[in-house]
Amino acid sequence: SEPYIWPMIVGDNDGGGTPIVHVVAMEGNTGSDYSAMVYFRGTGAFTNYGTCGKFIDSTTAISYTVAQDPNSNKVAIAYTKARTAATSRENNDVAYRMSNDLGVTWGPIVNVTNYASSAKERASQETSTLFDADGCYHILYVAAFYDSAASQLADQEAKLYHWDDCNNCRSLVLDA
């Protein structure tokens, strides 16, 4: 078994003063294009994580982020998800999974972008997330022109998009 690498970490508490740390990491599997993304939940002294994490999804890109809502028990993980069985790091949708009980259980994978096969744009390998004061979950992500014949993203242009779960709306933030 491979070690887990490239952790993303966020601190939380259970509302009663017990600290909780949410960690997402990727399997350090250099022999495969897909790697397991795993969630670990630490409580107490920040050293009690156990040895076995919860499988979240398989991904080809190190693009995951984790966020927690300071006003509720919500925790969410956003990431870019390969669109096909082809192992291209450029042919991605944006997806997330949500927990409503401080990371004890996780809801289904939600695809935010659902690009059509004919779409000329794909999500790149960057996501950033947060919960606002109203409990809305926000995802920022980078997208670029996608050349399906070459299976490549354009390296000379990009767009920054915003999506949130309260309005289920995608909006363009920056076109560069």
mmCIF file of C-alpha atoms in Angstrom:
data_model
loop_
_atom_site.group_PDB
_atom_site.id
_atom_site.type_symbol
_atom_site.label_atom_id
_atom_site.label_comp_id
_atom_site.label_asym_id
_atom_site.label_seq_id
_atom_site.Cartn_x
_atom_site.Cartn_y
_atom_site.Cartn_z
ATOM 1 C CA SER A 1 0.000 0.000 0.000
ATOM 2 C CA GLU A 2 1.216 3.461 -0.888
ATOM 3 C CA PRO A 3 1.457 6.334 1.616
ATOM 4 C CA TYR A 4 -0.968 9.240 1.435
ATOM 5 C CA ILE A 5 0.582 12.503 0.297
ATOM 6 C CA TRP A 6 -0.309 16.138 -0.464
ATOM 7 C CA PRO A 7 -2.713 16.679 2.457
ATOM 8 C CA MET A 8 -5.214 19.542 2.660
ATOM 9 C CA ILE A 9 -6.209 20.295 6.256
ATOM 10 C CA VAL A 10 -8.862 22.395 7.998
ATOM 11 C CA GLY A 11 -9.588 22.714 11.729
ATOM 12 C CA ASP A 12 -13.040 22.607 13.322
ATOM 13 C CA ASN A 13 -14.726 21.835 16.610
ATOM 14 C CA ASP A 14 -17.787 19.828 17.535
ATOM 15 C CA GLY A 15 -19.603 22.742 19.171
ATOM 16 C CA GLY A 16 -18.714 21.422 22.612
ATOM 17 C CA GLY A 17 -15.051 22.353 22.579
ATOM 18 C CA THR A 18 -13.605 19.139 21.145
ATOM 19 C CA PRO A 19 -11.247 19.984 18.271
ATOM 20 C CA ILE A 20 -11.711 18.147 14.976
ATOM 21 C CA VAL A 21 -9.269 18.155 12.089
ATOM 22 C CA HIS A 22 -10.435 17.285 8.576
ATOM 23 C CA VAL A 23 -7.690 15.964 6.264
ATOM 24 C CA VAL A 24 -7.935 15.011 2.600
ATOM 25 C CA ALA A 25 -4.957 13.327 0.959
ATOM 26 C CA MET A 26 -4.110 11.431 -2.183
ATOM 27 C CA GLU A 27 -2.658 7.981 -2.482
ATOM 28 C CA GLY A 28 0.988 8.263 -3.508
ATOM 29 C CA ASN A 29 0.533 5.792 -6.333
ATOM 30 C CA THR A 30 3.063 6.691 -8.999
ATOM 31 C CA GLY A 31 2.320 3.567 -11.061
ATOM 32 C CA SER A 32 -1.223 4.622 -12.006
ATOM 33 C CA ASP A 33 -2.877 7.664 -13.539
ATOM 34 C CA TYR A 34 -5.787 7.440 -11.096
ATOM 35 C CA SER A 35 -5.172 7.735 -7.375
ATOM 36 C CA ALA A 36 -7.505 7.356 -4.417
ATOM 37 C CA MET A 37 -8.538 10.528 -2.611
ATOM 38 C CA VAL A 38 -9.111 9.736 1.064
ATOM 39 C CA TYR A 39 -10.598 11.637 4.015
ATOM 40 C CA PHE A 40 -9.255 11.347 7.569
ATOM 41 C CA ARG A 41 -10.989 12.784 10.624
ATOM 42 C CA GLY A 42 -8.923 13.588 13.696
ATOM 43 C CA THR A 43 -10.368 14.356 17.119
ATOM 44 C CA GLY A 44 -9.004 15.412 20.490
ATOM 45 C CA ALA A 45 -5.256 15.960 20.469
ATOM 46 C CA PHE A 46 -5.074 16.166 16.654
ATOM 47 C CA THR A 47 -3.170 12.889 16.569
ATOM 48 C CA ASN A 48 -6.069 10.420 16.654
ATOM 49 C CA TYR A 49 -6.690 9.748 12.941
ATOM 50 C CA GLY A 50 -6.561 5.982 12.741
ATOM 51 C CA THR A 51 -4.811 4.273 9.875
ATOM 52 C CA CYS A 52 -7.700 3.836 7.490
ATOM 53 C CA GLY A 53 -9.364 6.812 5.846
ATOM 54 C CA LYS A 54 -12.706 7.077 4.059
ATOM 55 C CA PHE A 55 -12.499 6.707 0.288
ATOM 56 C CA ILE A 56 -13.945 9.821 -1.393
ATOM 57 C CA ASP A 57 -13.240 9.214 -5.092
ATOM 58 C CA SER A 58 -10.472 8.472 -7.581
ATOM 59 C CA THR A 59 -8.902 11.391 -9.375
ATOM 60 C CA THR A 60 -6.130 12.120 -11.856
ATOM 61 C CA ALA A 61 -5.339 15.606 -10.528
ATOM 62 C CA ILE A 62 -4.186 16.993 -7.194
ATOM 63 C CA SER A 63 -6.988 19.542 -7.138
ATOM 64 C CA TYR A 64 -8.940 18.866 -3.956
ATOM 65 C CA THR A 65 -9.785 21.296 -1.180
ATOM 66 C CA VAL A 66 -11.662 20.823 2.083
ATOM 67 C CA ALA A 67 -13.812 23.376 3.904
ATOM 68 C CA GLN A 68 -15.925 23.351 7.050
ATOM 69 C CA ASP A 69 -18.836 25.563 8.012
ATOM 70 C CA PRO A 70 -18.073 27.233 11.372
ATOM 71 C CA ASN A 71 -21.809 27.669 11.985
ATOM 72 C CA SER A 72 -22.954 24.092 11.336
ATOM 73 C CA ASN A 73 -21.729 20.500 11.080
ATOM 74 C CA LYS A 74 -21.102 20.702 7.324
ATOM 75 C CA VAL A 75 -17.775 19.686 5.803
ATOM 76 C CA ALA A 76 -17.195 19.578 2.034
ATOM 77 C CA ILE A 77 -14.509 18.388 -0.360
ATOM 78 C CA ALA A 78 -14.304 19.844 -3.888
ATOM 79 C CA TYR A 79 -12.047 18.522 -6.641
ATOM 80 C CA THR A 80 -11.704 18.057 -10.379
ATOM 81 C CA LYS A 81 -12.981 14.705 -11.564
ATOM 82 C CA ALA A 82 -11.909 12.991 -14.776
ATOM 83 C CA ARG A 83 -14.827 12.957 -17.224
ATOM 84 C CA THR A 84 -14.061 9.665 -18.914
ATOM 85 C CA ALA A 85 -12.155 6.484 -18.286
ATOM 86 C CA ALA A 86 -9.329 8.075 -20.257
ATOM 87 C CA THR A 87 -6.643 9.172 -17.868
ATOM 88 C CA SER A 88 -6.342 12.779 -18.939
ATOM 89 C CA ARG A 89 -5.591 15.394 -16.305
ATOM 90 C CA GLU A 90 -7.132 17.999 -18.624
ATOM 91 C CA ASN A 91 -10.584 16.495 -19.310
ATOM 92 C CA ASN A 92 -12.282 17.310 -15.991
ATOM 93 C CA ASP A 93 -15.543 18.308 -14.392
ATOM 94 C CA VAL A 94 -15.776 19.953 -10.960
ATOM 95 C CA ALA A 95 -17.344 17.756 -8.282
ATOM 96 C CA TYR A 96 -17.835 17.782 -4.521
ATOM 97 C CA ARG A 97 -19.006 15.628 -1.633
ATOM 98 C CA MET A 98 -20.739 17.020 1.456
ATOM 99 C CA SER A 99 -20.952 15.751 5.025
ATOM 100 C CA ASN A 100 -23.632 17.100 7.361
ATOM 101 C CA ASP A 101 -22.242 15.432 10.495
ATOM 102 C CA LEU A 102 -18.654 16.733 10.834
ATOM 103 C CA GLY A 103 -17.234 14.154 8.430
ATOM 104 C CA VAL A 104 -18.668 11.001 9.987
ATOM 105 C CA THR A 105 -20.692 10.149 6.847
ATOM 106 C CA TRP A 106 -20.584 11.567 3.326
ATOM 107 C CA GLY A 107 -23.247 12.295 0.728
ATOM 108 C CA PRO A 108 -23.014 11.344 -2.958
ATOM 109 C CA ILE A 109 -20.675 12.845 -5.534
ATOM 110 C CA VAL A 110 -22.235 16.001 -7.007
ATOM 111 C CA ASN A 111 -21.044 17.090 -10.456
ATOM 112 C CA VAL A 112 -21.113 20.899 -10.620
ATOM 113 C CA THR A 113 -20.112 21.483 -14.257
ATOM 114 C CA ASN A 114 -21.416 18.443 -16.189
ATOM 115 C CA TYR A 115 -19.730 19.603 -19.382
ATOM 116 C CA ALA A 116 -21.319 18.255 -22.556
ATOM 117 C CA SER A 117 -19.016 16.103 -24.696
ATOM 118 C CA SER A 118 -19.068 18.803 -27.361
ATOM 119 C CA ALA A 119 -18.202 21.618 -24.909
ATOM 120 C CA LYS A 120 -15.076 23.577 -25.787
ATOM 121 C CA GLU A 121 -14.170 24.140 -22.133
ATOM 122 C CA ARG A 122 -13.018 21.947 -19.245
ATOM 123 C CA ALA A 123 -12.118 22.475 -15.611
ATOM 124 C CA SER A 124 -8.423 22.795 -14.978
ATOM 125 C CA GLN A 125 -6.625 21.439 -11.914
ATOM 126 C CA GLU A 126 -7.491 24.128 -9.350
ATOM 127 C CA THR A 127 -10.373 24.495 -6.879
ATOM 128 C CA SER A 128 -10.868 26.707 -3.848
ATOM 129 C CA THR A 129 -13.807 26.512 -1.440
ATOM 130 C CA LEU A 130 -15.485 28.108 1.563
ATOM 131 C CA PHE A 131 -18.752 28.360 3.458
ATOM 132 C CA ASP A 132 -20.208 31.834 3.944
ATOM 133 C CA ALA A 133 -22.001 33.174 7.038
ATOM 134 C CA ASP A 134 -25.338 31.922 5.640
ATOM 135 C CA GLY A 135 -24.023 28.361 5.274
ATOM 136 C CA CYS A 136 -23.796 28.490 1.479
ATOM 137 C CA TYR A 137 -20.990 26.424 -0.004
ATOM 138 C CA HIS A 138 -18.880 28.219 -2.649
ATOM 139 C CA ILE A 139 -16.434 26.764 -5.157
ATOM 140 C CA LEU A 140 -14.002 28.787 -7.278
ATOM 141 C CA TYR A 141 -12.361 26.935 -10.143
ATOM 142 C CA VAL A 142 -10.285 27.579 -13.232
ATOM 143 C CA ALA A 143 -11.442 26.448 -16.675
ATOM 144 C CA ALA A 144 -9.818 26.723 -20.079
ATOM 145 C CA PHE A 145 -10.461 26.024 -23.755
ATOM 146 C CA TYR A 146 -10.297 22.256 -24.341
ATOM 147 C CA ASP A 147 -8.963 20.734 -27.571
ATOM 148 C CA SER A 148 -10.646 17.322 -27.699
ATOM 149 C CA ALA A 149 -8.541 16.129 -30.655
ATOM 150 C CA ALA A 150 -5.309 16.692 -28.738
ATOM 151 C CA SER A 151 -6.838 16.126 -25.254
ATOM 152 C CA GLN A 152 -5.230 19.339 -24.038
ATOM 153 C CA LEU A 153 -6.219 22.535 -22.294
ATOM 154 C CA ALA A 154 -5.131 25.844 -23.789
ATOM 155 C CA ASP A 155 -2.154 27.306 -21.953
ATOM 156 C CA GLN A 156 -2.708 30.891 -23.102
ATOM 157 C CA GLU A 157 -6.182 31.603 -21.760
ATOM 158 C CA ALA A 158 -8.264 30.751 -18.719
ATOM 159 C CA LYS A 159 -11.482 31.658 -16.962
ATOM 160 C CA LEU A 160 -12.218 31.826 -13.262
ATOM 161 C CA TYR A 161 -15.694 30.633 -12.310
ATOM 162 C CA HIS A 162 -17.753 30.762 -9.128
ATOM 163 C CA TRP A 163 -20.493 28.299 -8.143
ATOM 164 C CA ASP A 164 -22.527 28.031 -4.943
ATOM 165 C CA ASP A 165 -25.001 25.483 -3.636
ATOM 166 C CA CYS A 166 -27.592 28.011 -2.382
ATOM 167 C CA ASN A 167 -28.287 29.372 -5.874
ATOM 168 C CA ASN A 168 -26.909 26.433 -7.887
ATOM 169 C CA CYS A 169 -25.525 29.042 -10.225
ATOM 170 C CA ARG A 170 -22.257 29.231 -12.132
ATOM 171 C CA SER A 171 -20.927 32.694 -12.889
ATOM 172 C CA LEU A 172 -17.859 34.008 -14.675
ATOM 173 C CA VAL A 173 -15.560 35.938 -12.351
ATOM 174 C CA LEU A 174 -12.612 36.605 -14.678
ATOM 175 C CA ASP A 175 -11.889 35.960 -18.351
ATOM 176 C CA ALA A 176 -8.161 36.171 -19.017
#
